[in-house]
One Martini backbone bead per residue (centre of mass of N, CA, C, O) as a GRO file, in nm:
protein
  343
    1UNK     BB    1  -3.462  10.508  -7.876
    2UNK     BB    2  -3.646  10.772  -7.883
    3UNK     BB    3  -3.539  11.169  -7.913
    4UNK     BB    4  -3.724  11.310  -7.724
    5UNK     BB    5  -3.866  11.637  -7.714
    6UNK     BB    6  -4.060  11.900  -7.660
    7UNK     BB    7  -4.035  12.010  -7.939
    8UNK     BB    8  -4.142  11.718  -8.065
    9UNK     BB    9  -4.439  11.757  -7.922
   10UNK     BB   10  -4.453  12.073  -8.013
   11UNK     BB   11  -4.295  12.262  -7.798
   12UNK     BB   12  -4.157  12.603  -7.818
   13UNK     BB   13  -3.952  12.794  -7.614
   14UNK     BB   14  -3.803  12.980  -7.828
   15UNK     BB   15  -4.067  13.103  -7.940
   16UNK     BB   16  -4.163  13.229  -7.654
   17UNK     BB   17  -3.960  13.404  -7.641
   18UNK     BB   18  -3.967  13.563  -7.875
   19UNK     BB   19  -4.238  13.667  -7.843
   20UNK     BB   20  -4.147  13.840  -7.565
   21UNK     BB   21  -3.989  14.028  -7.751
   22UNK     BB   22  -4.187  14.117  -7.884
   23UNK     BB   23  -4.430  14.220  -7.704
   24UNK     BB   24  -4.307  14.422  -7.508
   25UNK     BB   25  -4.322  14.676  -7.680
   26UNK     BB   26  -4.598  14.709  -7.679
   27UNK     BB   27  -4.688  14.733  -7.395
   28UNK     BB   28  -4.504  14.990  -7.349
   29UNK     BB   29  -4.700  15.210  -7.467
   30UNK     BB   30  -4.935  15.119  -7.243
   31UNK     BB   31  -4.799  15.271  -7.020
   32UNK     BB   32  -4.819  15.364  -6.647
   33UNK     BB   33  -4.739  15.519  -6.381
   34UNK     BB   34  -4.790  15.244  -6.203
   35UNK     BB   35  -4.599  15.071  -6.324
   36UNK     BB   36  -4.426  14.855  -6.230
   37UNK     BB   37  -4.215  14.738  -6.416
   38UNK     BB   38  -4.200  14.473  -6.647
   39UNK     BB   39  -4.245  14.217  -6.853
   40UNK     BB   40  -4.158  13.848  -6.760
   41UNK     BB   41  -4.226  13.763  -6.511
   42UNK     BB   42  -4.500  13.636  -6.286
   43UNK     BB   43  -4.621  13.944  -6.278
   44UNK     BB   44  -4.789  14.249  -6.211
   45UNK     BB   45  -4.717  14.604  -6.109
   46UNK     BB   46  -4.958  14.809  -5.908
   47UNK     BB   47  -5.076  15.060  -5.824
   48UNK     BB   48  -5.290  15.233  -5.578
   49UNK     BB   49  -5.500  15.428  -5.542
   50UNK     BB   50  -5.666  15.653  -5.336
   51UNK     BB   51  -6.024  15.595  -5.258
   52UNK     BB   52  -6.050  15.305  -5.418
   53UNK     BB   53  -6.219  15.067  -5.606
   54UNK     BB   54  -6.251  14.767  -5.779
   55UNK     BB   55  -6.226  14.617  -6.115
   56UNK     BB   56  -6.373  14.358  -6.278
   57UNK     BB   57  -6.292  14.173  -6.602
   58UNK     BB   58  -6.425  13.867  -6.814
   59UNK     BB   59  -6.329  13.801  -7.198
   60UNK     BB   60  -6.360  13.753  -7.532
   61UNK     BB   61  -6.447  13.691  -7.873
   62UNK     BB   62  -6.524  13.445  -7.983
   63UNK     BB   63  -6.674  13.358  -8.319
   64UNK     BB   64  -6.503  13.584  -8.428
   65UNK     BB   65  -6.227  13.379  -8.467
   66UNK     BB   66  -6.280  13.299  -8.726
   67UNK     BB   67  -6.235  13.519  -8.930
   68UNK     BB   68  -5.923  13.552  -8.841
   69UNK     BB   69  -5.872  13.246  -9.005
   70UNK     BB   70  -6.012  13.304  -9.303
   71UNK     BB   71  -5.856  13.573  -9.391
   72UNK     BB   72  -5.577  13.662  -9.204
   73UNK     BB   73  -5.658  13.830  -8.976
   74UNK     BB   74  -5.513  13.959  -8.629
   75UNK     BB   75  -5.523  14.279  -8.510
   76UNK     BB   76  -5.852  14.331  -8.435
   77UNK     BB   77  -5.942  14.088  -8.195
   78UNK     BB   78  -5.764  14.246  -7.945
   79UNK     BB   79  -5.924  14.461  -7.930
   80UNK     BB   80  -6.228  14.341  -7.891
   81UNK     BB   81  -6.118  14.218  -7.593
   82UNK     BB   82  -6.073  14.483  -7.490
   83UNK     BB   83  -6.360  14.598  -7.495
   84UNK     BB   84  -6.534  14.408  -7.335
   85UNK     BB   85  -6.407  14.464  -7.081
   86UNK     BB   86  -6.391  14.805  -7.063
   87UNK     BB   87  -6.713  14.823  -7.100
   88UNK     BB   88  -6.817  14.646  -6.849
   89UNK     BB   89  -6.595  14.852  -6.660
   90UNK     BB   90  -6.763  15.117  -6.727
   91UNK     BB   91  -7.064  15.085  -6.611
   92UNK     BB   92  -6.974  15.177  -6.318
   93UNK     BB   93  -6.715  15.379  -6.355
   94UNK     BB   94  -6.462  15.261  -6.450
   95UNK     BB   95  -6.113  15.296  -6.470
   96UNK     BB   96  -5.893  15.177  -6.629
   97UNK     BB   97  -5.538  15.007  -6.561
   98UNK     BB   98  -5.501  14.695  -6.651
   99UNK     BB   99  -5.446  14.404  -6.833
  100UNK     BB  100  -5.501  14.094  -6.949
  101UNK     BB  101  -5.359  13.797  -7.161
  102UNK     BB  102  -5.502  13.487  -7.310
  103UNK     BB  103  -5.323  13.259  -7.515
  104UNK     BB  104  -5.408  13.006  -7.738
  105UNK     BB  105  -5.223  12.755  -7.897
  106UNK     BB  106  -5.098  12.517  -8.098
  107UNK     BB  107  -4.898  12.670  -8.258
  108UNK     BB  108  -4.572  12.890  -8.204
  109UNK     BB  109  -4.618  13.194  -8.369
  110UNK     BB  110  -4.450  13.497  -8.307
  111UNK     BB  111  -4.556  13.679  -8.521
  112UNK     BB  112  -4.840  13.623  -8.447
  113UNK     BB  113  -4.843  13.715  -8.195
  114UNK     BB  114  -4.783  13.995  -8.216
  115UNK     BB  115  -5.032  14.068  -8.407
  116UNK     BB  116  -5.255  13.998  -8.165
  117UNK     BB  117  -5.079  14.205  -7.949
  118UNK     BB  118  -5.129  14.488  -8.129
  119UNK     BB  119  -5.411  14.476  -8.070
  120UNK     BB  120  -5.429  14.474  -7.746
  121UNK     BB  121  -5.262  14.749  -7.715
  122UNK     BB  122  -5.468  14.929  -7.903
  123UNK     BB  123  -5.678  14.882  -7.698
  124UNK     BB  124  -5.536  15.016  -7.478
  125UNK     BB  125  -5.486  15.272  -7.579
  126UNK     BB  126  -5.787  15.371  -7.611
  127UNK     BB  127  -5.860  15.326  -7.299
  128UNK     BB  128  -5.577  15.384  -7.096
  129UNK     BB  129  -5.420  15.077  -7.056
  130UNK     BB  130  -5.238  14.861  -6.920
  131UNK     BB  131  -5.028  14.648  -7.002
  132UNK     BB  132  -4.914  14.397  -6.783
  133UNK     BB  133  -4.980  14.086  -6.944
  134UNK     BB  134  -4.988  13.761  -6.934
  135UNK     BB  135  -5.083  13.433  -7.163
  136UNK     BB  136  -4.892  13.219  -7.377
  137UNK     BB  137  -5.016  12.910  -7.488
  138UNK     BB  138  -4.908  12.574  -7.584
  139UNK     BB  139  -5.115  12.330  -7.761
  140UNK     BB  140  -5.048  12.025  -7.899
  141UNK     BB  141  -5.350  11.908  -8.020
  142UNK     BB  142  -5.622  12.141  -7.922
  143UNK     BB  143  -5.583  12.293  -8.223
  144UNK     BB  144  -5.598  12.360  -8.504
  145UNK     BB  145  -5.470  12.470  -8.736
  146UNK     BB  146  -5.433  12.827  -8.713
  147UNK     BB  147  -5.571  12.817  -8.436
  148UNK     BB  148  -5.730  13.020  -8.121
  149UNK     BB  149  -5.752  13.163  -7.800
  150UNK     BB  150  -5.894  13.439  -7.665
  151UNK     BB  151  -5.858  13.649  -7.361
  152UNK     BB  152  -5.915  13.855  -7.072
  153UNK     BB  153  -5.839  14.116  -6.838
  154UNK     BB  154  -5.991  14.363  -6.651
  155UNK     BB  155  -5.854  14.664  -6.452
  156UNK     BB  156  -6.024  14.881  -6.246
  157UNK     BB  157  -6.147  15.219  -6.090
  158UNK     BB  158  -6.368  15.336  -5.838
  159UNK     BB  159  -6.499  15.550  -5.633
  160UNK     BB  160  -6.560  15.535  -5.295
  161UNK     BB  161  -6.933  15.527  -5.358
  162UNK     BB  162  -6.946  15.585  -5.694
  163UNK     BB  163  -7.075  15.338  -5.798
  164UNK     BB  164  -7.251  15.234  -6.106
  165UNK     BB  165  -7.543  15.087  -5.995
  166UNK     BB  166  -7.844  15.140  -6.070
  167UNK     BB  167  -7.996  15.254  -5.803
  168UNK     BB  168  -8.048  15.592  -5.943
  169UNK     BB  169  -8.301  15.474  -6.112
  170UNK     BB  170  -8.551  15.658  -6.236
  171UNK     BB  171  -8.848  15.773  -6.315
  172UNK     BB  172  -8.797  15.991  -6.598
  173UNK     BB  173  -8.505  15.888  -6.702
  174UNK     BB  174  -8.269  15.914  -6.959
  175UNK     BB  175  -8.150  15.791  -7.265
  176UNK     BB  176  -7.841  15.668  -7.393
  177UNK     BB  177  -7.742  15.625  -7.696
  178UNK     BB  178  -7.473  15.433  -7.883
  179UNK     BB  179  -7.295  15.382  -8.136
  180UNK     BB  180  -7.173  15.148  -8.291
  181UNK     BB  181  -6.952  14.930  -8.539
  182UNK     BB  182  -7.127  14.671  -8.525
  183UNK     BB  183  -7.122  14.344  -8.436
  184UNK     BB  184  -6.898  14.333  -8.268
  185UNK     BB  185  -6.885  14.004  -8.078
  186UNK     BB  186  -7.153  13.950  -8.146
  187UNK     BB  187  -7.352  13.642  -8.304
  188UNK     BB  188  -7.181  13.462  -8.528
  189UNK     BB  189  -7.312  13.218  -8.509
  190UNK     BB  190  -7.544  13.370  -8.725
  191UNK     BB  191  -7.385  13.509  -8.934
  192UNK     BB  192  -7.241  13.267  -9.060
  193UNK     BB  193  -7.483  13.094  -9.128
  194UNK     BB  194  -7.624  13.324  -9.322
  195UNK     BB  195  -7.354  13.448  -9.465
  196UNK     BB  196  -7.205  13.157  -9.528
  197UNK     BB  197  -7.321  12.851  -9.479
  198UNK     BB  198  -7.607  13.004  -9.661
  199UNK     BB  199  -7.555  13.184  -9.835
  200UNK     BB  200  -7.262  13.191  -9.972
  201UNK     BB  201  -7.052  13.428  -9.918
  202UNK     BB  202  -6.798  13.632  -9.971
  203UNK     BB  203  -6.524  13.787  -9.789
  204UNK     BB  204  -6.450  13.969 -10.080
  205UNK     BB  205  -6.674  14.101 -10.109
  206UNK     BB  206  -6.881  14.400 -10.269
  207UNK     BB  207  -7.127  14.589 -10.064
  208UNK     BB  208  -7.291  14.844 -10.136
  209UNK     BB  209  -7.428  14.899  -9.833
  210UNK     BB  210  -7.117  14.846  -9.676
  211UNK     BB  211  -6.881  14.981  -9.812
  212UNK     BB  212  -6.780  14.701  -9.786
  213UNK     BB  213  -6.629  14.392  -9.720
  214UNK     BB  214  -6.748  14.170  -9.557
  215UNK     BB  215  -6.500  14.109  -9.385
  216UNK     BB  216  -6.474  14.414  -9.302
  217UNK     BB  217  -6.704  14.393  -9.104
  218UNK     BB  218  -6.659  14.183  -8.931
  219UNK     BB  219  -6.393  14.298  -8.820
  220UNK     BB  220  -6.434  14.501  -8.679
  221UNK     BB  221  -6.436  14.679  -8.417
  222UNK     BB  222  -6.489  14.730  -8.113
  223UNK     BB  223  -6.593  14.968  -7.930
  224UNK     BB  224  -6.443  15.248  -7.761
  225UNK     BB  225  -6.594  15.457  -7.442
  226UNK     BB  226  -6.414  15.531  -7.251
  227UNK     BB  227  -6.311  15.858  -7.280
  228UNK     BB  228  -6.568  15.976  -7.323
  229UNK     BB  229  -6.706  15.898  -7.093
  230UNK     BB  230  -6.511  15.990  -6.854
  231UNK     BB  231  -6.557  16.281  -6.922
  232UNK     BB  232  -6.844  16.311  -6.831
  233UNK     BB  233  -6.834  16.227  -6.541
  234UNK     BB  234  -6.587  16.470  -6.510
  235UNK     BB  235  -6.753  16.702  -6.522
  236UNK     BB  236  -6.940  17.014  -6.378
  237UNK     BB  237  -7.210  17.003  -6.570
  238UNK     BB  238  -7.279  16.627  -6.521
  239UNK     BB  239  -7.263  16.564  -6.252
  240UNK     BB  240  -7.460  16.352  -6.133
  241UNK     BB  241  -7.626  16.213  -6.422
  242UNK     BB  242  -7.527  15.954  -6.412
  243UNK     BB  243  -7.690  15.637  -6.299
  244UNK     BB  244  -7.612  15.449  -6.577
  245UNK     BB  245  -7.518  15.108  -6.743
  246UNK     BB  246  -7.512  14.904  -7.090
  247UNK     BB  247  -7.369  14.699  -7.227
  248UNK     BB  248  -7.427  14.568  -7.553
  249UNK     BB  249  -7.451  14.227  -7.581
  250UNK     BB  250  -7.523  13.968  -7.535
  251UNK     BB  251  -7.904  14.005  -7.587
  252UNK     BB  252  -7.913  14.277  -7.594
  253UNK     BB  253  -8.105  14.521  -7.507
  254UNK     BB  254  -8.335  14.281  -7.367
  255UNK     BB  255  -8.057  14.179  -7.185
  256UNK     BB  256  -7.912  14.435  -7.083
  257UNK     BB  257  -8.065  14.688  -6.954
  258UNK     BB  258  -8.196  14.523  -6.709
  259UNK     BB  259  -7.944  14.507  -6.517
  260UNK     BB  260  -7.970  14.821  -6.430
  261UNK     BB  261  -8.235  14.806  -6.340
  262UNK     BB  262  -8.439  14.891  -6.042
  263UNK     BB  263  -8.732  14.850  -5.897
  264UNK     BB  264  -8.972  14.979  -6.080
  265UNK     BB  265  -8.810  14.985  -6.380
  266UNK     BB  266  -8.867  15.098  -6.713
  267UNK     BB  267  -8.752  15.046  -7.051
  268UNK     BB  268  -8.799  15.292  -7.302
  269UNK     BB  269  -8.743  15.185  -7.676
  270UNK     BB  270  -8.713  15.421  -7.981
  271UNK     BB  271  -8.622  15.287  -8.257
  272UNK     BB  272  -8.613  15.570  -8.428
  273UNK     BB  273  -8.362  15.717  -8.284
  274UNK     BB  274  -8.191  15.518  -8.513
  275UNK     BB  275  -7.924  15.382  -8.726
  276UNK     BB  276  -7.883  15.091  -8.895
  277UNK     BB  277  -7.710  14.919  -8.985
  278UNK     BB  278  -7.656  14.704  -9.297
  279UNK     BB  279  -7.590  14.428  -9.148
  280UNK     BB  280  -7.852  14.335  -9.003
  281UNK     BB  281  -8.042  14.360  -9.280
  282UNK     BB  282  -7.868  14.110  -9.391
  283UNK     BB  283  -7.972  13.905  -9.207
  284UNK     BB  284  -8.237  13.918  -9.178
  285UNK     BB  285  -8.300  13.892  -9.476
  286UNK     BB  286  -8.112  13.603  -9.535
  287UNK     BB  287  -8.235  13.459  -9.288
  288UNK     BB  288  -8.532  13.527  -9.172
  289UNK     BB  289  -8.521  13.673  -8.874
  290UNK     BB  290  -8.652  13.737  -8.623
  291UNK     BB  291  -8.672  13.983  -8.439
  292UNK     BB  292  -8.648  13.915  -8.143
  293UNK     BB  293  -8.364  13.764  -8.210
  294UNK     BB  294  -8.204  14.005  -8.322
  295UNK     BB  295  -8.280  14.161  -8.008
  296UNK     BB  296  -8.120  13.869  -7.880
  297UNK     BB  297  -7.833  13.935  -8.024
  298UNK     BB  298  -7.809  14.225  -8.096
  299UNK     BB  299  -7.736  14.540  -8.101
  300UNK     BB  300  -7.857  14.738  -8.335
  301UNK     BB  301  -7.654  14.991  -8.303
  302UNK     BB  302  -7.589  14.942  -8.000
  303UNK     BB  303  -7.326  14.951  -7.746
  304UNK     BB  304  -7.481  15.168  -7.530
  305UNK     BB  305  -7.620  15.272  -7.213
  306UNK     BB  306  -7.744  15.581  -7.063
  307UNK     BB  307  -7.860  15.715  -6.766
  308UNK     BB  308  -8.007  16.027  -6.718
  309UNK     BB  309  -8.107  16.295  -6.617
  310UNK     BB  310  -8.323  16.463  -6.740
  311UNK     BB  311  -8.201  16.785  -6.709
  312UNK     BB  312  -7.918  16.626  -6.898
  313UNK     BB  313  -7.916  16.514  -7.175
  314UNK     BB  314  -7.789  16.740  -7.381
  315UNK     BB  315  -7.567  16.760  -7.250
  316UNK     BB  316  -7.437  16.469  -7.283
  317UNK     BB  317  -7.511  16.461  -7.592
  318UNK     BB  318  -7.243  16.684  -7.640
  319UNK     BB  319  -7.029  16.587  -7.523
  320UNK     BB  320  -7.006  16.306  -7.666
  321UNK     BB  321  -6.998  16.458  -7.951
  322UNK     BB  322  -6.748  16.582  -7.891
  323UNK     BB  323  -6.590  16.279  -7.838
  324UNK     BB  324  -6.720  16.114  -8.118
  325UNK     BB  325  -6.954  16.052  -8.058
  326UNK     BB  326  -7.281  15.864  -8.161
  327UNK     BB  327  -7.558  16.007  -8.013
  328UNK     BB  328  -7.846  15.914  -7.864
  329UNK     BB  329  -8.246  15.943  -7.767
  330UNK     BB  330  -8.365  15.633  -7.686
  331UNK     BB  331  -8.559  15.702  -7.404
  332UNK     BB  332  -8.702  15.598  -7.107
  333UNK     BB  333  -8.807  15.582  -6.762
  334UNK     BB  334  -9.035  15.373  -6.645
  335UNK     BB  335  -9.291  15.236  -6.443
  336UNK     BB  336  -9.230  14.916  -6.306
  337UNK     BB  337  -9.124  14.676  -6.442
  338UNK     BB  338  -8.852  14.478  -6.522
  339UNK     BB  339  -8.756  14.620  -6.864
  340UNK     BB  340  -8.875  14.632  -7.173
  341UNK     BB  341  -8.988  14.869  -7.436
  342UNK     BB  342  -9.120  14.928  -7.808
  343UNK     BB  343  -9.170  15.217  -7.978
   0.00000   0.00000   0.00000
């Protein structure tokens, strides 16, 4: 009779227990006052503020995890997971407090476990939200060697009655774009196609318009606009200038401005507003993709898009500017059908 193991059939518990003795340290810098106990337990334990509402999201990093197999870069996945989503969950105006990461791998490597929950540490901490919890799966023969799969769970709070759902968006008010910092997390699937396997580039080539290597292009991390934004809302000399917002991720400006639009509402953007980055130009220009395609897969150097009363515009964007964001005057609402137009 052979003598089976949970460890001989793959999974390592021991290895498990140590990844949790590494990620510890790790959430303990991203704690919050309201955060009773750490993690380890069943659960993780979060006061609620008085007098506001929930917010919560969930999304995962996509096959932009693919060039992290490639490169063996794992440090800044993390980050994009929890960007994916509290960016998603600041368009409410919600403010992030606490996020959860779900890890599955084929074989439970510590040290790289530690490495991708580095990045989700780190990019709570960008957002000023605590890591709560987790969980990491050992799932032997589910995943090839060296792959696996990260999502996460924001969960943020916003006082009740002022959450911006996009229904104070009238004809009239200005857009304000924000830029972001390359392809964030969408679309790699046709940037694979194009820039490595027809393109034929290789991740450590040195491209002199993108200023660094193609790897590091790609491996960009997705920016956090959490702390400018909530910044910009709690001013009072901008309060309820902000009256919607939209994350740009996949479908691009044409497919995320108007879930934010409410009837009768149409948005002109115009192209010239901002300057795109150069990694989409390379893409554009070596893949033959038509513009169409371009502007409902990629963000297009837009991360953020921020609608705001006319008379508040400029006070809006010196804010952001000075929060380190680089802000620009993307467009403006006009009467209409919900859609897009490009000036």
């Amino acid at each position: 009779m052979p003598n089976w193991t949970y460890k001989k059939a793959g999974v390592d518990v021991a290895a498990g227990e140590r990844a949790v003795d590494l990620i510890a340290p790790l959430a303990k810098r991203t704690r919050r006052p309201e955060v009773i106990g750490g993690i380890g337990g069943f659960g993780g334990l979060f006061r609620l503020p008085e007098g506001r509402v929930l917010v919560a999201g969930a999304d995962g990093v996509g096959t932009k995890l693919r060039l992290a197999f490639l490169t063996g870069v794992h440090s800044t996945v993390g980050i994009d997971c929890v960007a994916m989503n509290v960016n998603d969950i600041l368009t409410l105006g919600a403010e992030p407090l606490f996020f959860l990461d779900y890890l599955a791998v084929g074989k439970l490597e510590p040290e790289r476990v530690a490495e991708i929950v580095a990045g989700v540490a780190e990019g709570c901490a960008r957002a000023g939200c605590a890591l709560l919890g987790g969980e990491t799966a050992e799932m032997p023969g589910f995943y090839p060697e060296g792959e696996y799969d990260l999502a996460g769970f924001a969960v943020g709070s916003a006082l009740e009655g002022a959450v911006l759902d996009g229904r104070g968006i009238t004809p009239g008010d200005g857009l304000i774009g924000l830029a972001s910092s390359g392809l964030h997390s969408n679309g790699y699937s046709l940037a694979r196609k194009v820039l490595l396997d027809e393109g034929g580039l290789d991740l450590d080539v040195s491209l002199p318009e993108l200023g660094r290597t193609l790897g590091e292009e790609l491996l960009q991390p997705t920016r956090i606009y959490v702390r400018a934004v909530l910044d910009l809302l709690r001013r009072a000399e901008t309060a309820g200038a902000v009256r919607g917002m939209s994350h740009i991720t996949g479908g691009g400006i044409p497919g995320n401005l108007p879930r934010v639009l409410p009837a009768g509402c149409r948005a002109v953007v115009r192209r010239a507003a901002w300057v795109e980055p150069p990694v989409f130009g390379l893409i554009r220009r070596m893949g033959g993709v038509p513009e169409e395609d371009m502007a409902r897969t990629f963000n297009l150097g837009v991360g953020l898009v921020l609608a705001v009363t006319a008379d508040r515009v400029e006070a809006c964007r010196r804010i952001l500017a000075e929060a380190g964001e680089q802000p620009f005057v993307l467009g403006e609402v006009v009467a209409g059908e919900r859609g897009v137009d490009w000036a």
